[in-house]
Short mmCIF file of C-alpha atoms in Angstrom, two decimals:
data_model
loop_
_atom_site.label_atom_id
_atom_site.label_comp_id
_atom_site.label_asym_id
_atom_site.label_seq_id
_atom_site.Cartn_x
_atom_site.Cartn_y
_atom_site.Cartn_z
CA MET A 3 27.95 -29.67 -69.98
CA GLY A 4 28.32 -28.64 -66.33
CA ARG A 5 28.81 -24.97 -65.38
CA ALA A 6 29.94 -23.20 -62.24
CA PHE A 7 28.92 -19.64 -61.42
CA ALA A 8 28.12 -17.35 -58.51
CA ALA A 9 24.57 -16.17 -57.89
CA THR A 10 22.74 -14.05 -55.34
CA VAL A 11 19.99 -16.38 -54.15
CA ASP A 12 16.61 -15.20 -52.89
CA ARG A 13 13.85 -17.14 -51.19
CA ALA A 14 11.78 -17.44 -54.38
CA ALA A 15 14.15 -20.13 -55.69
CA LEU A 16 17.00 -22.08 -54.12
CA ARG A 17 18.02 -24.20 -57.12
CA ALA A 18 21.05 -23.35 -59.23
CA LEU A 19 18.93 -24.17 -62.28
CA ASN A 20 16.86 -21.03 -61.65
CA TYR A 21 19.91 -18.75 -61.98
CA ALA A 22 21.14 -19.24 -65.53
CA PRO A 23 24.44 -17.39 -66.24
CA GLU A 24 22.85 -15.96 -69.41
CA LEU A 25 20.45 -13.98 -67.21
CA ARG A 26 23.05 -12.34 -65.01
CA GLY A 27 22.88 -8.62 -65.63
CA SER A 28 19.18 -8.64 -66.54
CA ALA A 29 18.07 -8.18 -62.92
CA GLY A 30 17.22 -4.54 -62.34
CA ARG A 31 17.41 -3.72 -66.06
CA ARG A 32 14.69 -1.60 -67.57
CA GLY A 33 12.06 -3.44 -69.58
CA PRO A 34 8.65 -4.97 -68.93
CA GLY A 35 8.12 -8.25 -67.16
CA LEU A 36 6.55 -10.92 -69.35
CA GLY A 37 3.51 -11.06 -67.05
CA GLU A 38 2.75 -7.38 -67.69
CA LEU A 39 2.00 -8.15 -71.35
CA LEU A 40 -0.21 -11.20 -70.75
CA ALA A 41 -3.98 -11.40 -70.63
CA GLU A 42 -3.90 -15.10 -69.71
CA LEU A 43 -1.21 -17.64 -68.89
CA ALA A 44 -1.53 -21.36 -69.65
CA PRO A 45 -5.11 -22.11 -68.51
CA ALA A 46 -4.83 -25.76 -69.59
CA TYR A 47 -1.29 -26.46 -68.35
CA GLY A 48 -1.11 -29.57 -66.19
CA GLN A 49 -4.76 -30.56 -66.74
CA VAL A 50 -4.56 -34.31 -67.29
CA PHE A 51 -7.44 -36.07 -69.03
CA THR A 52 -8.23 -39.35 -70.76
CA ARG A 53 -8.06 -39.08 -74.54
CA ILE A 54 -10.98 -40.79 -76.31
CA ASP A 55 -10.14 -41.40 -79.98
CA CYS A 56 -12.82 -40.99 -82.64
CA GLU A 57 -13.31 -40.46 -86.37
CA PRO A 58 -12.11 -37.09 -87.76
CA GLU A 59 -15.62 -35.89 -88.61
CA HIS A 60 -16.70 -36.30 -84.98
CA GLY A 61 -13.64 -35.03 -83.11
CA VAL A 62 -11.00 -32.34 -82.75
CA GLU A 63 -7.26 -32.36 -83.29
CA LEU A 64 -5.11 -32.57 -80.16
CA LEU A 65 -1.52 -31.41 -80.63
CA SER A 66 1.40 -32.92 -78.75
CA GLN A 67 4.50 -30.82 -78.05
CA SER A 68 6.22 -32.10 -81.18
CA ASP A 69 3.07 -31.48 -83.26
CA MET A 70 3.14 -27.81 -82.24
CA PHE A 71 6.53 -27.37 -83.87
CA ALA A 72 5.87 -29.46 -86.99
CA ALA A 73 5.93 -27.78 -90.40
CA GLU A 74 2.66 -29.60 -91.11
CA PRO A 75 0.95 -30.00 -87.72
CA GLN A 76 -1.17 -33.13 -87.57
CA GLY A 77 -2.45 -34.11 -84.16
CA ARG A 78 -4.43 -36.96 -82.72
CA VAL A 79 -8.21 -36.85 -83.26
CA ILE A 80 -10.15 -37.17 -80.01
CA ARG A 81 -13.64 -36.42 -78.75
CA ARG A 82 -13.91 -32.80 -77.66
CA ASP A 83 -15.67 -33.80 -74.46
CA SER A 84 -12.54 -35.75 -73.45
CA MET A 85 -11.33 -32.43 -72.04
CA PRO A 86 -13.02 -31.11 -68.87
CA VAL A 87 -13.02 -27.52 -70.18
CA PRO A 88 -12.22 -27.68 -73.93
CA GLU A 89 -12.12 -23.90 -74.36
CA ARG A 90 -8.98 -23.73 -72.24
CA HIS A 91 -7.14 -25.97 -74.72
CA LEU A 92 -8.25 -24.20 -77.90
CA VAL A 93 -5.45 -22.46 -79.85
CA SER A 94 -5.98 -18.99 -81.31
CA ARG A 95 -3.86 -17.19 -83.88
CA TRP A 96 -0.98 -15.13 -82.41
CA GLN A 97 -0.88 -16.99 -79.13
CA VAL A 98 2.64 -18.12 -78.19
CA LEU A 99 3.03 -21.82 -77.38
CA ILE A 100 5.93 -23.03 -75.23
CA ALA A 101 6.97 -26.66 -74.82
CA GLY A 102 6.41 -26.95 -71.08
CA ALA A 103 7.65 -30.43 -70.18
CA GLY A 104 10.95 -32.14 -70.91
CA THR A 105 14.66 -32.13 -70.20
CA LEU A 106 17.51 -29.68 -70.67
CA GLY A 107 19.24 -31.35 -73.62
CA GLU A 108 20.66 -28.91 -76.18
CA THR A 109 18.40 -30.21 -78.93
CA GLU A 110 15.27 -30.79 -76.80
CA LEU A 111 12.07 -28.85 -77.52
CA TYR A 112 11.53 -28.04 -73.85
CA GLY A 113 11.51 -24.28 -73.26
CA ARG A 114 11.24 -23.40 -76.95
CA SER A 115 8.43 -21.25 -78.32
CA ILE A 116 6.39 -20.93 -81.49
CA VAL A 117 3.73 -18.43 -82.43
CA ALA A 118 0.36 -19.91 -83.40
CA ASP A 119 -0.53 -19.21 -87.02
CA ALA A 120 -3.35 -20.49 -89.23
CA ARG A 121 -1.72 -23.96 -89.26
CA LEU A 122 -2.33 -24.30 -85.50
CA ALA A 123 -5.36 -22.09 -84.91
CA GLY A 124 -8.57 -24.01 -84.13
CA LYS A 125 -6.70 -27.05 -82.83
CA TYR A 126 -6.24 -28.04 -79.20
CA VAL A 127 -3.19 -28.49 -76.98
CA GLY A 128 -2.55 -30.97 -74.21
CA PRO A 129 -1.41 -30.42 -70.62
CA HIS A 130 2.27 -29.94 -71.49
CA ALA A 131 1.83 -26.76 -73.55
CA VAL A 132 2.32 -23.38 -71.89
CA VAL A 133 0.04 -21.04 -73.85
CA LEU A 134 0.69 -17.30 -73.61
CA THR A 135 -2.25 -15.08 -74.54
CA PHE A 136 -1.09 -11.47 -74.89
CA THR A 137 -3.24 -8.41 -74.21
CA GLU A 138 -2.25 -7.05 -77.64
CA PRO A 139 -1.56 -10.24 -79.63
CA GLU A 140 -0.41 -8.65 -82.91
CA SER A 141 1.40 -5.59 -81.57
CA ASP A 142 5.04 -4.83 -82.28
CA GLN A 143 5.88 -5.18 -78.58
CA THR A 144 4.29 -8.63 -78.37
CA LEU A 145 6.08 -9.96 -81.45
CA PHE A 146 9.34 -8.40 -80.23
CA ALA A 147 8.87 -10.28 -76.93
CA TYR A 148 8.24 -13.49 -78.90
CA ALA A 149 11.48 -12.98 -80.86
CA TYR A 150 13.33 -12.69 -77.55
CA LEU A 151 11.87 -16.04 -76.43
CA LEU A 152 13.29 -17.57 -79.63
CA SER A 153 16.82 -16.36 -78.90
CA ARG A 154 19.42 -18.35 -76.97
CA ASN A 155 19.05 -15.96 -74.06
CA GLY A 156 15.26 -16.29 -74.16
CA ILE A 157 15.33 -20.09 -74.21
CA ALA A 158 17.75 -20.06 -71.26
CA ALA A 159 15.42 -17.66 -69.45
CA VAL A 160 12.40 -19.93 -69.90
CA ARG A 161 14.37 -23.01 -68.86
CA ALA A 162 15.55 -21.14 -65.76
CA THR A 163 11.93 -21.15 -64.55
CA SER A 164 12.01 -24.96 -64.31
CA TYR A 165 11.06 -27.14 -61.39
CA GLY A 166 11.02 -30.93 -61.00
CA THR A 167 13.53 -33.74 -61.27
CA LYS A 168 13.75 -35.83 -64.44
CA VAL A 169 10.89 -34.32 -66.46
CA LEU A 170 10.88 -30.60 -65.77
CA GLY A 171 7.96 -28.20 -65.76
CA VAL A 172 7.55 -24.40 -65.75
CA ARG A 173 6.94 -22.26 -62.67
CA PHE A 174 4.45 -19.54 -63.54
CA ASP A 175 5.64 -17.09 -60.90
CA LEU A 176 9.14 -17.12 -62.34
CA LEU A 177 7.85 -17.04 -65.92
CA ARG A 178 5.70 -13.97 -65.24
CA SER A 179 8.66 -12.18 -63.70
CA LEU A 180 10.98 -12.70 -66.68
CA ARG A 181 12.42 -9.34 -67.66
CA LEU A 182 12.17 -8.56 -71.38
CA PRO A 183 14.79 -6.42 -73.15
CA GLU A 184 14.09 -2.88 -74.23
CA ALA A 185 14.80 -1.47 -77.67
CA SER A 186 13.85 1.53 -79.74
CA THR A 187 10.49 1.68 -81.46
CA ALA A 188 12.23 1.32 -84.83
CA VAL A 189 14.02 -1.89 -83.79
CA GLN A 190 10.84 -3.36 -82.30
CA ARG A 191 8.95 -2.56 -85.51
CA ARG A 192 11.71 -4.13 -87.61
CA VAL A 193 11.76 -7.37 -85.58
CA ALA A 194 7.95 -7.57 -85.48
CA HIS A 195 7.80 -7.17 -89.27
CA LEU A 196 10.17 -10.12 -89.69
CA VAL A 197 8.06 -12.27 -87.35
CA ARG A 198 4.92 -11.43 -89.37
CA GLN A 199 6.76 -12.39 -92.56
CA ALA A 200 7.70 -15.73 -91.00
CA VAL A 201 4.10 -16.41 -89.98
CA GLU A 202 2.75 -15.50 -93.42
CA GLY A 203 5.40 -17.61 -95.14
CA ARG A 204 4.60 -20.73 -93.11
CA GLU A 205 0.90 -20.31 -93.75
CA ALA A 206 1.51 -19.82 -97.48
CA HIS A 207 3.77 -22.88 -97.61
CA LEU A 208 1.14 -25.20 -96.18
CA GLU A 209 -1.67 -23.63 -98.20
CA ARG A 210 0.22 -24.15 -101.48
CA VAL A 211 1.23 -27.72 -100.63
CA GLN A 212 -2.35 -28.62 -99.73
CA HIS A 213 -3.61 -27.05 -102.97
CA ALA A 214 -1.12 -29.12 -104.97
CA ARG A 215 -2.28 -32.30 -103.23
CA GLY A 216 -5.90 -31.36 -103.88
CA THR A 217 -5.12 -31.02 -107.58
CA LEU A 218 -3.43 -34.42 -107.68
CA LEU A 219 -6.09 -36.22 -105.66
CA SER A 220 -9.09 -34.71 -107.43
CA ALA A 221 -8.87 -36.88 -110.56
CA GLU A 222 -9.47 -40.61 -110.82
CA PRO A 223 -7.99 -43.03 -109.93
CA MET A 224 -6.19 -40.96 -107.27
CA ALA A 225 -9.48 -39.79 -105.78
CA GLU A 226 -10.57 -43.40 -105.23
CA ALA A 227 -7.15 -44.31 -103.86
CA ALA A 228 -7.37 -41.40 -101.42
CA ARG A 229 -10.78 -42.62 -100.26
CA LEU A 230 -9.38 -46.11 -99.71
CA CYS A 231 -6.36 -44.75 -97.79
CA ALA A 232 -8.18 -42.19 -95.67
CA LYS A 233 -9.20 -44.60 -92.94
CA ARG A 234 -6.68 -46.89 -91.30
CA SER A 235 -8.16 -50.35 -90.70
CA ARG A 236 -7.43 -54.05 -91.07
CA LYS A 237 -7.42 -55.06 -94.72
CA ALA A 238 -7.23 -58.21 -96.81
CA VAL A 239 -6.64 -58.47 -100.54
CA ALA A 240 -6.43 -61.23 -103.14
CA TRP A 241 -2.94 -60.72 -104.60
CA ARG A 242 -2.46 -61.99 -108.15
CA GLU A 243 0.84 -60.31 -108.98
CA PRO A 244 4.46 -61.40 -108.40
CA LEU A 245 5.58 -61.63 -104.77
CA PRO A 246 8.86 -59.73 -104.31
CA THR A 247 8.42 -60.30 -100.57
CA MET A 248 6.66 -62.90 -98.44
CA VAL A 249 5.53 -60.26 -95.91
CA ALA A 250 1.75 -59.89 -96.17
CA TRP A 251 2.01 -56.28 -94.96
CA ASN A 252 3.75 -55.26 -98.20
CA CYS A 253 0.82 -56.44 -100.27
CA ALA A 254 -2.23 -55.84 -98.09
CA SER A 255 -1.57 -52.83 -95.81
CA ALA A 256 -2.78 -50.30 -98.40
CA GLY A 257 -5.81 -52.42 -99.23
CA GLU A 258 -7.08 -52.12 -102.79
CA ALA A 259 -5.29 -48.78 -103.32
CA LEU A 260 -1.98 -50.39 -104.36
CA PRO A 261 -3.39 -52.80 -106.99
CA LEU A 262 -5.78 -50.07 -108.18
CA LEU A 263 -2.93 -47.67 -108.95
CA ARG A 264 -0.75 -50.42 -110.41
CA ARG A 265 -3.54 -51.27 -112.87
CA ALA A 266 -4.25 -47.61 -113.69
CA SER A 267 -0.66 -46.69 -114.57
CA LYS A 268 2.20 -48.66 -116.03
CA THR A 269 4.68 -46.03 -114.81
CA ARG A 270 6.66 -46.87 -111.70
CA LEU A 271 8.54 -44.56 -109.38
CA ARG A 272 11.85 -45.91 -110.72
CA ASP A 273 10.92 -44.48 -114.13
CA VAL A 274 11.15 -40.89 -112.83
CA LEU A 275 14.19 -41.30 -110.55
CA ALA A 276 17.54 -39.61 -111.17
CA ASP A 277 21.01 -41.00 -110.51
CA GLY A 278 21.25 -42.59 -107.10
CA GLY A 279 17.55 -43.36 -107.02
CA VAL A 280 16.47 -44.41 -103.54
CA PHE A 281 19.11 -44.86 -100.83
CA ARG A 282 20.02 -44.15 -97.24
CA GLY A 283 23.02 -42.22 -95.98
CA ASP A 284 26.06 -43.87 -94.45
CA ARG A 285 26.42 -44.43 -90.71
CA ALA A 286 29.06 -42.30 -89.01
CA ALA A 287 30.15 -41.21 -85.56
CA ARG A 288 28.60 -37.93 -84.40
CA VAL A 289 31.18 -35.96 -82.45
CA THR A 290 29.70 -32.86 -80.87
CA CYS A 291 31.48 -29.55 -81.37
CA GLU A 292 30.71 -25.84 -81.27
CA SER A 293 30.21 -23.29 -84.03
CA PRO A 294 32.00 -22.08 -86.12
CA HIS A 295 33.54 -25.55 -86.26
CA GLY A 296 31.72 -28.51 -87.77
CA ILE A 297 28.33 -28.64 -89.46
CA ASP A 298 24.69 -28.67 -88.42
CA PHE A 299 23.28 -32.18 -88.40
CA TYR A 300 19.58 -33.02 -88.78
CA SER A 301 17.92 -36.01 -87.18
CA GLN A 302 14.71 -37.46 -88.64
CA ARG A 303 12.71 -35.21 -86.31
CA ASP A 304 14.48 -32.04 -87.39
CA VAL A 305 13.57 -32.13 -91.07
CA PHE A 306 9.86 -32.19 -90.21
CA LEU A 307 9.99 -29.22 -87.81
CA ALA A 308 9.08 -25.67 -88.80
CA ARG A 309 12.24 -24.59 -86.97
CA PRO A 310 14.78 -27.43 -86.69
CA VAL A 311 16.98 -27.84 -83.61
CA PRO A 312 20.10 -29.49 -85.10
CA ARG A 313 23.18 -30.83 -83.38
CA ARG A 314 26.55 -29.28 -84.17
CA VAL A 315 28.98 -32.05 -85.04
CA VAL A 316 32.41 -32.53 -86.58
CA GLN A 317 31.86 -33.27 -90.28
CA PRO A 318 31.99 -37.07 -90.61
CA ASP A 319 34.59 -38.55 -92.94
CA ILE A 320 32.11 -40.01 -95.40
CA ASP A 321 31.11 -39.27 -98.98
CA ALA A 322 29.59 -35.77 -99.06
CA ASP A 323 26.99 -36.96 -101.56
CA ARG A 324 25.63 -39.34 -98.93
CA LEU A 325 25.97 -36.91 -96.02
CA PHE A 326 24.34 -33.87 -97.59
CA ALA A 327 21.18 -33.72 -99.71
CA ARG A 328 20.83 -31.82 -102.95
CA PRO A 329 18.01 -29.25 -103.30
CA GLY A 330 14.96 -30.96 -104.75
CA THR A 331 15.81 -34.31 -103.14
CA LEU A 332 12.97 -35.86 -101.18
CA LEU A 333 13.62 -37.08 -97.64
CA ALA A 334 11.38 -39.70 -96.08
CA GLY A 335 11.32 -40.81 -92.47
CA GLY A 336 13.04 -44.14 -93.06
CA HIS A 337 12.97 -45.75 -89.61
CA GLY A 338 10.13 -45.82 -87.12
CA THR A 339 6.76 -47.24 -86.21
CA LEU A 340 3.30 -47.09 -87.75
CA GLY A 341 1.53 -44.73 -85.34
CA GLU A 342 -0.66 -42.16 -87.11
CA GLY A 343 1.34 -39.29 -85.65
CA GLU A 344 4.75 -40.85 -86.38
CA ILE A 345 7.08 -39.40 -89.02
CA PHE A 346 7.88 -42.82 -90.51
CA GLY A 347 6.95 -42.64 -94.20
CA ARG A 348 6.36 -38.87 -94.25
CA VAL A 349 8.16 -36.80 -96.87
CA VAL A 350 9.75 -33.35 -97.17
CA MET A 351 11.58 -31.64 -100.01
CA VAL A 352 15.12 -30.32 -99.50
CA THR A 353 15.40 -26.56 -100.00
CA ARG A 354 18.50 -24.44 -100.69
CA SER A 355 18.95 -23.60 -97.00
CA MET A 356 19.31 -27.32 -96.20
CA GLU A 357 21.92 -28.30 -98.77
CA ARG A 358 24.94 -27.89 -96.44
CA VAL A 359 23.31 -29.61 -93.47
CA GLY A 360 24.30 -33.18 -92.62
CA MET A 361 21.41 -35.63 -92.75
CA SER A 362 20.85 -38.66 -90.56
CA GLU A 363 21.34 -42.07 -92.17
CA ASP A 364 17.79 -42.85 -90.96
CA LEU A 365 16.38 -40.56 -93.65
CA LEU A 366 15.60 -42.26 -96.95
CA ARG A 367 16.80 -40.16 -99.90
CA ILE A 368 14.65 -40.16 -103.04
CA ARG A 369 16.24 -38.42 -106.03
CA THR A 370 13.97 -37.64 -108.95
CA ARG A 371 14.54 -36.03 -112.31
CA SER A 372 13.97 -32.29 -111.90
CA GLU A 373 10.94 -32.17 -114.21
CA HIS A 374 9.13 -34.72 -112.02
CA ALA A 375 10.24 -33.50 -108.57
CA ALA A 376 7.12 -31.46 -107.74
CA VAL A 377 4.66 -34.18 -108.74
CA VAL A 378 6.62 -36.91 -106.95
CA TYR A 379 6.79 -34.78 -103.79
CA THR A 380 3.06 -34.00 -103.95
CA PHE A 381 2.22 -37.67 -104.51
CA LEU A 382 4.45 -39.14 -101.81
CA SER A 383 3.56 -36.48 -99.22
CA SER A 384 -0.19 -37.11 -99.67
CA VAL A 385 -2.18 -39.62 -97.63
CA VAL A 386 -1.92 -42.06 -100.56
CA GLY A 387 1.84 -41.67 -100.70
CA LEU A 388 2.12 -42.18 -96.94
CA ARG A 389 0.20 -45.46 -97.07
CA LEU A 390 2.16 -46.70 -100.09
CA LEU A 391 5.54 -45.82 -98.58
CA ARG A 392 4.57 -47.53 -95.35
CA SER A 393 3.53 -50.58 -97.36
CA THR A 394 7.24 -51.07 -98.16
CA ALA A 395 8.10 -51.46 -94.46
CA VAL A 396 9.97 -54.49 -93.19
CA GLY A 397 11.17 -55.40 -89.74
CA THR A 398 9.62 -56.02 -86.35
CA LYS A 399 9.29 -53.18 -83.84
CA LEU A 400 11.50 -50.56 -85.53
CA LEU A 401 10.57 -50.69 -89.20
CA SER A 402 12.52 -49.57 -92.24
CA MET A 403 11.56 -49.17 -95.89
CA ARG A 404 13.01 -51.42 -98.57
CA PRO A 405 14.44 -49.17 -101.32
CA ASP A 406 13.66 -51.72 -104.05
CA LEU A 407 9.98 -51.83 -103.03
CA VAL A 408 9.86 -48.03 -102.91
CA ALA A 409 11.22 -47.82 -106.46
CA GLU A 410 8.51 -50.22 -107.66
CA LEU A 411 5.60 -48.16 -106.30
CA PRO A 412 3.12 -47.03 -108.97
CA PHE A 413 3.45 -43.44 -110.16
CA PRO A 414 0.24 -41.68 -111.27
CA GLU A 415 -0.25 -40.30 -114.74
CA VAL A 416 -0.97 -36.56 -114.50
CA SER A 417 -2.44 -34.29 -117.17
CA SER A 418 -0.30 -31.42 -118.46
CA GLU A 419 -2.67 -28.86 -116.91
CA ALA A 420 -2.53 -30.54 -113.49
CA ARG A 421 1.25 -30.90 -113.73
CA ALA A 422 1.65 -27.17 -114.45
CA THR A 423 -0.55 -26.29 -111.46
CA ILE A 424 1.35 -28.64 -109.15
CA ASP A 425 4.75 -27.36 -110.35
CA ASP A 426 3.68 -23.77 -109.66
CA ASP A 427 2.22 -24.58 -106.24
CA VAL A 428 5.27 -26.53 -105.06
CA THR A 429 7.70 -23.89 -106.36
CA ARG A 430 5.79 -21.16 -104.52
CA ALA A 431 5.46 -23.32 -101.40
CA MET A 432 9.20 -23.94 -101.15
CA ALA A 433 9.94 -20.26 -101.80
CA ALA A 434 7.51 -19.29 -99.03
CA ARG A 435 9.14 -21.68 -96.59
CA GLU A 436 12.61 -20.37 -97.46
CA ALA A 437 11.41 -16.78 -96.97
CA ALA A 438 9.79 -17.66 -93.64
CA ASP A 439 12.95 -19.36 -92.37
CA ALA A 440 15.12 -16.44 -93.48
CA ALA A 441 12.84 -13.86 -91.84
CA GLU A 442 12.73 -15.68 -88.51
CA THR A 443 16.49 -16.30 -88.57
CA GLU A 444 17.10 -12.61 -89.13
CA ALA A 445 14.74 -11.66 -86.27
CA ILE A 446 16.67 -13.99 -83.93
CA ARG A 447 20.00 -12.60 -85.19
CA ILE A 448 18.94 -9.03 -84.42
CA MET A 449 17.85 -10.08 -80.95
CA GLU A 450 21.05 -12.02 -80.19
CA GLU A 451 23.60 -9.70 -81.78
CA GLU A 452 22.09 -6.23 -81.42
CA VAL A 453 19.36 -6.08 -78.77
CA VAL A 454 20.40 -8.39 -75.92
CA PRO A 455 24.12 -7.43 -75.80
CA SER A 456 23.34 -3.70 -75.61
CA TRP A 457 20.60 -4.32 -73.05
CA LEU A 458 22.93 -6.30 -70.79
CA ALA A 459 25.97 -4.03 -71.32
#
């Protein structure tokens, strides 16, 4: 949406983009400049290099911009010596990562920030990430500054440092000079505490989910299936079972893992599904509106982000049961391609905070009986589940999953002890994610409703 406003222009910047209306009133206000808190600013930004892929045991994980914001970051594995100075790209805990290349769309990642936690630490970023290393990384003032960057005003401030034409970048001189709001020590401590809770919750979520998968994949035949699915390569199998499809991919893409699991268990996914089973949502027009009108609407990308960036749309006139998703429902990326970093075939579980959010028709809904939900989620979100879900793909360039083939996937038999462990891990994981989301949302609310208005008044 276009905007018109008056600005006092100086010689540092002549573009209207660099004078966001949200920042009017901040000039001359008390508060530190962002650069005053930094020990180092984006040493790897703009450093282009050729990525040389390799096996996981010989390489490092390189995160794209979207990987940085994923709830389960999973980057591309490359040789470490692909980068001229690898140390400049290495992520440390409590650094703040900003998406530093993109466009100004309302739901774009460009200009948005995320604090590096244990999920990101030890991995590497590419040339589009603006990495902020603070002098006091874990201090209340640093985390308070991070919360400001998460707010609407903070995102506008970062985007106001842009230069370029179609794909924008960040000007460091303008970024360093960004004025940060002031607040009392008590308010800073309160906001920083919420940010720490969010970080701890996201770490706990991933740790619990990974522990549940480890429990499931530790026993045969799942351990053997995981070994067969770990490496992506060309495969051929001798298929002796019925052919529900004439597409070789549906039989051979998972190699021997699919027939192995079909022989090991007579249970199929359809045996643990609830009413509705496997289905997609209905297509509907998405008419943009502004809060408090309408509903938040998640694309495929949004459900896999640690902090979604939904559109606000008028609620479509379709069946609510096919627009919204019940808590405990599994959502799978239902349209896409087969790249290792793509979300096609990946799975998340719907939490309470997502039940009144509209979901894209591209997302495949998988409803299970409540007593099986945790095990089904753990199975389908594992590397074995990913390969099996992708084995149901049909189409040419943009693939989709056939619901009938998904329902016929083998479902592993799990001991009562393993089931109890998985149920506990998944329950705790979802609770940790909910707590993390709530804490970060509250930190942003304090910044937007209490701190920034009084600072600009």
